Tab-separated table of C-alpha atoms in Angstrom:
chain	number	residue	atom	x	y	z
A	1	GLU	CA	0.000	0.000	0.000
A	2	VAL	CA	1.212	3.472	-0.909
A	3	GLN	CA	1.382	5.468	2.298
A	4	LEU	CA	3.134	7.990	4.489
A	5	VAL	CA	3.164	7.619	8.274
A	6	GLU	CA	4.313	10.457	10.515
A	7	SER	CA	5.570	10.068	14.067
A	8	GLY	CA	7.415	11.996	16.743
A	9	GLY	CA	4.826	14.554	17.740
A	10	GLY	CA	4.008	15.395	21.325
A	11	LEU	CA	3.982	18.050	24.008
A	12	VAL	CA	7.048	20.276	24.252
A	13	GLN	CA	7.805	23.435	26.187
A	14	PRO	CA	8.428	26.754	24.435
A	15	GLY	CA	12.061	26.915	23.346
A	16	GLY	CA	12.297	23.146	23.179
A	17	SER	CA	13.058	20.797	20.322
A	18	LEU	CA	11.338	17.908	18.598
A	19	ARG	CA	12.173	15.665	15.654
A	20	LEU	CA	9.411	14.442	13.390
A	21	SER	CA	9.734	11.426	11.138
A	22	CYS	CA	7.751	10.296	8.108
A	23	ALA	CA	8.019	6.699	6.915
A	24	ALA	CA	7.201	6.085	3.266
A	25	SER	CA	6.132	2.786	1.776
A	26	GLY	CA	4.632	1.377	-1.401
A	27	PHE	CA	6.495	3.669	-3.812
A	28	THR	CA	10.042	4.605	-4.809
A	29	PHE	CA	10.655	7.234	-2.151
A	30	SER	CA	13.999	8.325	-3.598
A	31	SER	CA	12.292	9.503	-6.798
A	32	TYR	CA	10.009	12.051	-5.190
A	33	GLU	CA	10.304	15.552	-3.786
A	34	MET	CA	8.814	15.782	-0.317
A	35	ASN	CA	7.342	18.483	1.887
A	36	TRP	CA	6.067	19.214	5.362
A	37	VAL	CA	2.735	21.022	5.695
A	38	ARG	CA	1.148	21.964	8.997
A	39	GLN	CA	-2.306	22.851	10.249
A	40	ALA	CA	-2.910	24.696	13.509
A	41	PRO	CA	-5.996	23.554	15.448
A	42	GLY	CA	-9.112	24.790	13.667
A	43	LYS	CA	-7.041	26.665	11.090
A	44	GLY	CA	-5.973	26.262	7.474
A	45	LEU	CA	-3.017	24.587	5.831
A	46	GLU	CA	0.454	26.141	5.911
A	47	TRP	CA	3.415	24.925	3.875
A	48	VAL	CA	6.545	24.478	6.011
A	49	SER	CA	9.399	23.032	3.978
A	50	TYR	CA	10.501	21.266	0.774
A	51	ILE	CA	13.314	18.865	-0.018
A	52	SER	CA	14.320	17.572	-3.439
A	53	SER	CA	14.501	13.874	-4.208
A	54	SER	CA	18.262	13.765	-3.653
A	55	GLY	CA	18.166	16.084	-0.655
A	56	SER	CA	20.399	18.628	-2.363
A	57	THR	CA	17.788	21.406	-2.592
A	58	ILE	CA	15.848	22.660	0.409
A	59	TYR	CA	13.406	25.509	1.006
A	60	TYR	CA	11.603	26.802	4.068
A	61	ALA	CA	8.687	29.057	4.853
A	62	ASP	CA	9.808	32.343	6.395
A	63	SER	CA	7.956	31.435	9.599
A	64	VAL	CA	10.317	28.516	10.341
A	65	LYS	CA	13.532	29.509	8.575
A	66	GLY	CA	16.518	29.236	10.897
A	67	ARG	CA	14.633	27.074	13.399
A	68	PHE	CA	13.534	24.004	11.436
A	69	THR	CA	15.672	21.619	9.383
A	70	ILE	CA	14.298	19.195	6.820
A	71	SER	CA	16.252	16.096	5.812
A	72	ARG	CA	15.738	12.673	4.305
A	73	ASP	CA	17.329	9.235	4.257
A	74	ASN	CA	16.472	7.525	0.983
A	75	ALA	CA	18.022	4.258	2.163
A	76	LYS	CA	15.504	4.212	5.012
A	77	ASN	CA	12.595	5.644	2.986
A	78	SER	CA	12.249	8.355	5.597
A	79	LEU	CA	11.711	12.100	5.802
A	80	TYR	CA	12.529	14.163	8.872
A	81	LEU	CA	11.844	17.583	10.374
A	82	GLN	CA	14.069	18.798	13.182
A	83	MET	CA	12.274	21.581	15.023
A	84	ASN	CA	14.221	23.828	17.399
A	85	SER	CA	13.326	26.959	19.366
A	86	LEU	CA	9.694	25.963	19.280
A	87	ARG	CA	7.001	28.590	19.872
A	88	ALA	CA	3.362	28.379	20.827
A	89	GLU	CA	2.440	29.294	17.259
A	90	ASP	CA	4.163	26.144	16.011
A	91	THR	CA	1.389	24.089	17.619
A	92	ALA	CA	-0.188	22.155	14.759
A	93	VAL	CA	-0.728	18.835	13.075
A	94	TYR	CA	2.293	18.251	10.877
A	95	TYR	CA	1.765	16.344	7.631
A	96	CYS	CA	4.384	14.984	5.308
A	97	ALA	CA	3.267	15.297	1.713
A	98	ARG	CA	4.586	14.006	-1.591
A	99	GLU	CA	4.898	16.033	-4.758
A	100	PRO	CA	3.649	14.039	-7.748
A	101	ASP	CA	5.791	13.327	-10.781
A	102	TYR	CA	3.401	15.391	-12.895
A	103	GLY	CA	4.412	18.715	-11.392
A	104	PRO	CA	5.651	20.665	-8.360
A	105	PHE	CA	3.856	22.849	-5.831
A	106	ARG	CA	1.082	20.299	-5.361
A	107	PHE	CA	0.719	17.284	-3.123
A	108	ASP	CA	-0.805	13.997	-4.199
A	109	LEU	CA	-0.096	11.843	-1.130
A	110	TRP	CA	-0.411	12.895	2.504
A	111	GLY	CA	0.198	11.148	5.783
A	112	ARG	CA	-2.350	11.243	8.595
A	113	GLY	CA	-0.276	13.772	10.489
A	114	THR	CA	1.326	14.028	13.906
A	115	LEU	CA	0.290	16.599	16.500
A	116	VAL	CA	2.871	18.948	17.970
A	117	THR	CA	1.782	20.956	21.006
A	118	VAL	CA	4.050	23.717	22.284
A	119	SER	CA	2.974	24.742	25.753
A	120	SER	CA	4.321	25.221	29.245
B	1	SER	CA	4.739	36.096	-0.129
B	2	SER	CA	1.484	36.249	-2.046
B	3	GLU	CA	-1.857	35.304	-0.588
B	4	LEU	CA	-4.772	33.245	-1.819
B	5	THR	CA	-8.252	34.315	-0.711
B	6	GLN	CA	-11.243	31.996	-0.356
B	7	ASP	CA	-14.755	32.545	0.930
B	8	PRO	CA	-14.944	31.027	4.441
B	9	ALA	CA	-18.184	29.164	3.856
B	10	VAL	CA	-20.445	28.107	0.990
B	11	SER	CA	-23.577	25.989	0.950
B	12	VAL	CA	-25.301	23.996	-1.779
B	13	ALA	CA	-28.486	21.992	-2.016
B	14	LEU	CA	-28.074	18.275	-2.559
B	15	GLY	CA	-27.690	17.541	-6.269
B	16	GLN	CA	-27.080	21.135	-7.252
B	17	THR	CA	-23.944	22.790	-8.616
B	18	VAL	CA	-21.568	24.841	-6.500
B	19	ARG	CA	-18.499	26.900	-7.346
B	20	ILE	CA	-15.742	27.572	-4.843
B	21	THR	CA	-13.339	30.358	-5.751
B	22	CYS	CA	-9.765	31.267	-4.930
B	23	GLN	CA	-8.226	34.657	-5.704
B	24	GLY	CA	-4.626	35.740	-5.776
B	25	ASP	CA	-1.957	37.428	-7.856
B	26	SER	CA	0.002	34.200	-8.307
B	27	LEU	CA	-2.978	32.685	-10.121
B	28	ARG	CA	-2.357	35.004	-13.054
B	29	SER	CA	0.770	32.961	-13.747
B	30	TYR	CA	0.243	29.572	-12.126
B	31	TYR	CA	-2.603	27.082	-11.914
B	32	ALA	CA	-4.158	26.310	-8.566
B	33	SER	CA	-4.534	22.880	-7.078
B	34	TRP	CA	-7.529	21.957	-4.925
B	35	TYR	CA	-7.779	19.736	-1.863
B	36	GLN	CA	-10.711	18.272	0.012
B	37	GLN	CA	-10.350	17.762	3.752
B	38	LYS	CA	-12.925	16.033	5.935
B	39	PRO	CA	-12.852	16.344	9.738
B	40	GLY	CA	-9.999	14.446	11.315
B	41	GLN	CA	-8.559	13.415	7.963
B	42	ALA	CA	-5.639	14.451	5.801
B	43	PRO	CA	-6.273	16.579	2.714
B	44	VAL	CA	-6.923	14.846	-0.600
B	45	LEU	CA	-5.895	16.320	-3.956
B	46	VAL	CA	-8.993	16.648	-6.162
B	47	ILE	CA	-7.925	18.994	-8.981
B	48	TYR	CA	-4.552	20.075	-10.360
B	49	GLY	CA	-3.293	21.939	-13.390
B	50	LYS	CA	-5.705	23.345	-15.947
B	51	ASN	CA	-8.427	20.836	-15.045
B	52	ASN	CA	-7.039	17.444	-14.094
B	53	ARG	CA	-8.372	14.914	-11.631
B	54	PRO	CA	-6.184	12.347	-9.877
B	55	SER	CA	-7.267	8.756	-10.216
B	56	GLY	CA	-10.307	7.990	-8.099
B	57	ILE	CA	-11.711	11.525	-7.970
B	58	PRO	CA	-15.294	11.661	-9.315
B	59	ASP	CA	-15.854	13.581	-12.543
B	60	ARG	CA	-18.350	15.884	-10.818
B	61	PHE	CA	-15.262	17.792	-9.651
B	62	SER	CA	-13.795	20.223	-12.185
B	63	GLY	CA	-11.494	23.217	-12.199
B	64	SER	CA	-11.161	26.417	-14.168
B	65	SER	CA	-9.234	29.642	-14.079
B	66	SER	CA	-9.616	33.224	-15.306
B	67	GLY	CA	-7.311	36.105	-14.516
B	68	ASN	CA	-6.474	36.031	-10.827
B	69	THR	CA	-9.280	33.645	-9.923
B	70	ALA	CA	-9.326	29.861	-9.839
B	71	SER	CA	-12.553	27.940	-9.352
B	72	LEU	CA	-13.503	24.477	-8.202
B	73	THR	CA	-16.919	23.375	-9.425
B	74	ILE	CA	-18.884	20.445	-8.065
B	75	THR	CA	-21.676	19.488	-10.439
B	76	GLY	CA	-24.390	17.552	-8.648
B	77	ALA	CA	-23.068	17.861	-5.097
B	78	GLN	CA	-23.400	14.799	-2.907
B	79	ALA	CA	-23.663	14.562	0.857
B	80	GLU	CA	-20.149	13.119	0.997
B	81	ASP	CA	-18.780	16.280	-0.623
B	82	GLU	CA	-19.375	18.220	2.590
B	83	ALA	CA	-15.855	19.173	3.649
B	84	ASP	CA	-13.280	21.934	3.773
B	85	TYR	CA	-11.719	22.823	0.434
B	86	TYR	CA	-8.319	24.459	0.050
B	87	CYS	CA	-6.619	25.907	-2.996
B	88	ASN	CA	-2.867	26.211	-3.334
B	89	SER	CA	-0.286	27.466	-5.776
B	90	ARG	CA	3.266	28.655	-5.841
B	91	ASP	CA	4.201	32.102	-4.652
B	92	SER	CA	4.343	34.757	-7.363
B	93	SER	CA	7.699	36.066	-6.137
B	94	GLY	CA	9.606	33.396	-8.058
B	95	ASN	CA	10.986	31.888	-4.889
B	96	HIS	CA	10.138	28.302	-4.068
B	97	GLN	CA	7.344	29.167	-1.690
B	98	VAL	CA	4.004	27.417	-1.573
B	99	VAL	CA	0.839	29.241	-0.581
B	100	PHE	CA	-2.556	27.939	0.500
B	101	GLY	CA	-5.895	29.663	0.606
B	102	GLY	CA	-7.633	29.980	3.944
B	103	GLY	CA	-10.137	27.268	3.074
B	104	THR	CA	-13.857	27.116	2.297
B	105	LYS	CA	-16.232	25.048	4.366
B	106	LEU	CA	-18.801	23.487	2.053
B	107	THR	CA	-22.152	22.532	3.537
B	108	VAL	CA	-24.474	20.282	1.522
B	109	LEU	CA	-28.066	20.978	2.513
């Protein structure tokens, strides 16, 4: 089955760190660009970060630049998001999302998400 | 970064046609994609490009674009179409930034 499964979410204090993981299966992970997209409780979707299929090209939203680091391990079919200096406004469900081979800036496969709560 | 604007809520009678719109400067240059999200679930891509549906998406979903406005049309809305709908595109600045609309909650009456 083609799927993405996120893990690593939880409760963290402001200023703390957390590392999210996304396990891919059912497709050739190394061939696809990947992204993280988040959704604050009751709010809309917000793009967070992009990584190319090889990992050589990376982009971030201004809201997380300098604090978050995206990475991938194609041998392990896994995507990661290292989140440092967390703020209350980073509280959200974090989804990993695949860009399809028919074009960028869109997402054809999403995980179920993992909830990150930043609170003291 | 550019913004995409959607109406917060739209309603449609069962079996009727509804159009959900998305406005933004980036849409003058780039096509929007559309996602359906039901409560507690991940978004699902329903329309991309000029008017393309991923496999498994019913043909009652269609997309169009004119000027700075993209539209998602559901022809013959079904009860299961009740959901939040989001548009997205790339930022018009030329940087690799992705933008989403604020979402439209569709109610099927």
